[in-house]
Amino acid sequence: MSDYVFTGKLVPDLGDVNSNTSIFLEKVHAVEAGLQFDIMISICNSQISATVKNLNGSSDLQSLKNYVIETIRIFVDTLNYIHGCGYDVEITTLIDVNTGQQVVFGAGIPELFEAQSERPLESKKVSSLALESQPLRRALADLREAISSTLSN
């Protein structure tokens, strides 16, 4: 078993949201990823802290992060309903309690970042073309949404 602390914030960062409570969930199952974990979620001043006990010892931290976000979103969506708000969850850091290792999650997909030299056009050229092409602007926006949803799911 591994213990982790995930930290992040509510976005947009427009105010201080306090849940005035913590929520503890036991044996959350993510069957398709082969994960099972206990989680304690706290929100104070729009800052999120989630203590996670990984019950099956899976070392796939990206999948664990995605399911932790999904679980926190259930709690946040409930707060959104009660308070009439539209907050979402951004998790930025993971700390392995057992080893002290810290992982900071980036805004990109490592495989796409590593393949940037394979892009046929430079940023300036793509920007110039996008200014003149509505379909290209839409394609770039779709790419942004696809990358964002991959990172936050």
Coordinates of C-alpha atoms in Angstrom, one line a residue, residues 17-135:
V17 CA -14.4 28.4 -1.0
N18 CA -14.5 26.5 2.2
S19 CA -16.4 23.2 2.5
N20 CA -16.3 23.4 6.3
T21 CA -16.0 19.7 6.3
S22 CA -13.8 16.9 5.1
I23 CA -15.2 13.9 3.3
F24 CA -13.8 10.4 3.7
L25 CA -14.6 7.7 1.1
E26 CA -13.5 4.1 1.6
K27 CA -12.5 1.6 -1.1
V28 CA -13.2 3.8 -4.2
H29 CA -13.0 1.4 -7.2
A30 CA -11.6 2.4 -10.6
V31 CA -12.2 -1.0 -12.2
E32 CA -11.0 -0.2 -15.7
A33 CA -7.6 1.0 -14.3
G34 CA -7.4 -1.7 -11.7
L35 CA -7.3 0.8 -8.8
Q36 CA -8.8 0.8 -5.4
F37 CA -8.1 3.6 -2.8
D38 CA -9.4 5.3 0.3
I39 CA -9.5 9.1 0.1
M40 CA -9.9 12.0 2.5
I41 CA -10.8 15.3 0.7
S42 CA -10.6 18.7 2.3
I43 CA -11.1 22.2 0.7
C44 CA -10.0 25.3 2.6
N45 CA -9.7 28.8 1.0
S46 CA -10.1 27.2 -2.4
Q47 CA -7.1 24.9 -1.8
I48 CA -7.6 21.2 -2.2
S49 CA -5.9 18.5 -0.2
A50 CA -6.6 14.8 -0.8
T51 CA -4.9 12.1 1.2
V52 CA -5.0 8.8 -0.7
K53 CA -4.2 5.3 0.5
N54 CA -3.6 3.2 -2.7
L55 CA -5.0 -0.1 -1.6
N56 CA -3.8 -2.3 -4.5
G57 CA -0.3 -0.8 -4.8
S58 CA -0.6 0.2 -8.5
S59 CA 2.3 2.4 -9.6
D60 CA 0.4 4.2 -12.4
L61 CA 0.4 7.6 -10.8
Q62 CA -1.2 9.4 -13.8
S63 CA -4.2 7.0 -13.7
L64 CA -4.5 7.4 -9.9
K65 CA -4.4 11.2 -10.3
N66 CA -7.2 11.1 -12.9
Y67 CA -9.4 9.0 -10.7
V68 CA -8.6 11.2 -7.7
I69 CA -9.7 14.2 -9.7
E70 CA -12.9 12.4 -10.8
T71 CA -13.7 11.6 -7.1
I72 CA -12.9 15.2 -5.9
R73 CA -15.2 16.5 -8.7
I74 CA -18.1 14.7 -7.3
F75 CA -17.6 16.6 -4.0
V76 CA -17.0 19.9 -5.8
D77 CA -20.0 19.5 -8.1
T78 CA -22.1 19.0 -5.0
L79 CA -20.7 22.3 -3.6
N80 CA -21.4 23.9 -6.9
Y81 CA -25.0 22.8 -6.8
I82 CA -25.5 24.0 -3.2
H83 CA -23.8 27.4 -3.7
G84 CA -24.7 28.0 -7.3
C85 CA -21.1 28.1 -8.5
G86 CA -19.1 26.6 -11.4
Y87 CA -15.8 25.5 -9.9
D88 CA -13.6 22.8 -11.3
V89 CA -10.6 20.9 -9.9
E90 CA -7.0 21.4 -10.7
I91 CA -4.5 19.0 -9.1
T92 CA -0.9 20.2 -9.4
T93 CA 1.2 18.1 -7.0
L94 CA 1.5 14.7 -5.5
I95 CA 3.7 13.8 -2.5
D96 CA 4.5 10.1 -1.8
V97 CA 4.2 10.1 2.0
N98 CA 6.3 6.9 2.3
T99 CA 9.3 8.2 0.3
G100 CA 8.9 12.0 0.4
Q101 CA 9.1 12.0 -3.5
Q102 CA 7.2 15.0 -5.0
V103 CA 5.7 15.0 -8.5
V104 CA 4.5 18.2 -10.0
F105 CA 2.1 17.6 -12.9
G106 CA 2.7 19.7 -16.0
A107 CA 0.3 21.2 -18.5
G108 CA 1.4 19.0 -21.3
I109 CA 1.4 15.4 -22.5
P110 CA 5.0 14.2 -22.3
E111 CA 4.8 12.2 -25.6
L112 CA 3.5 15.2 -27.5
F113 CA 6.1 17.5 -25.9
E114 CA 8.9 15.1 -26.9
A115 CA 7.7 15.0 -30.5
Q116 CA 7.6 18.8 -31.0
S117 CA 10.6 18.7 -33.3
E118 CA 8.4 16.6 -35.7
R119 CA 6.0 19.5 -36.3
P120 CA 6.3 20.8 -39.9
L121 CA 5.6 24.4 -39.0
E122 CA 7.0 26.8 -36.4
S123 CA 4.7 28.6 -33.9
K124 CA 4.9 32.0 -35.7
K125 CA 3.8 30.4 -39.0
V126 CA 0.9 28.5 -37.4
S127 CA -0.2 31.7 -35.6
S128 CA -0.1 33.6 -38.9
L129 CA -2.2 30.9 -40.7
A130 CA -4.7 30.7 -37.8
L131 CA -5.4 34.4 -38.0
E132 CA -6.6 33.9 -41.5
S133 CA -8.3 30.5 -41.1
Q134 CA -11.4 29.9 -38.9
P135 CA -11.2 26.1 -39.5

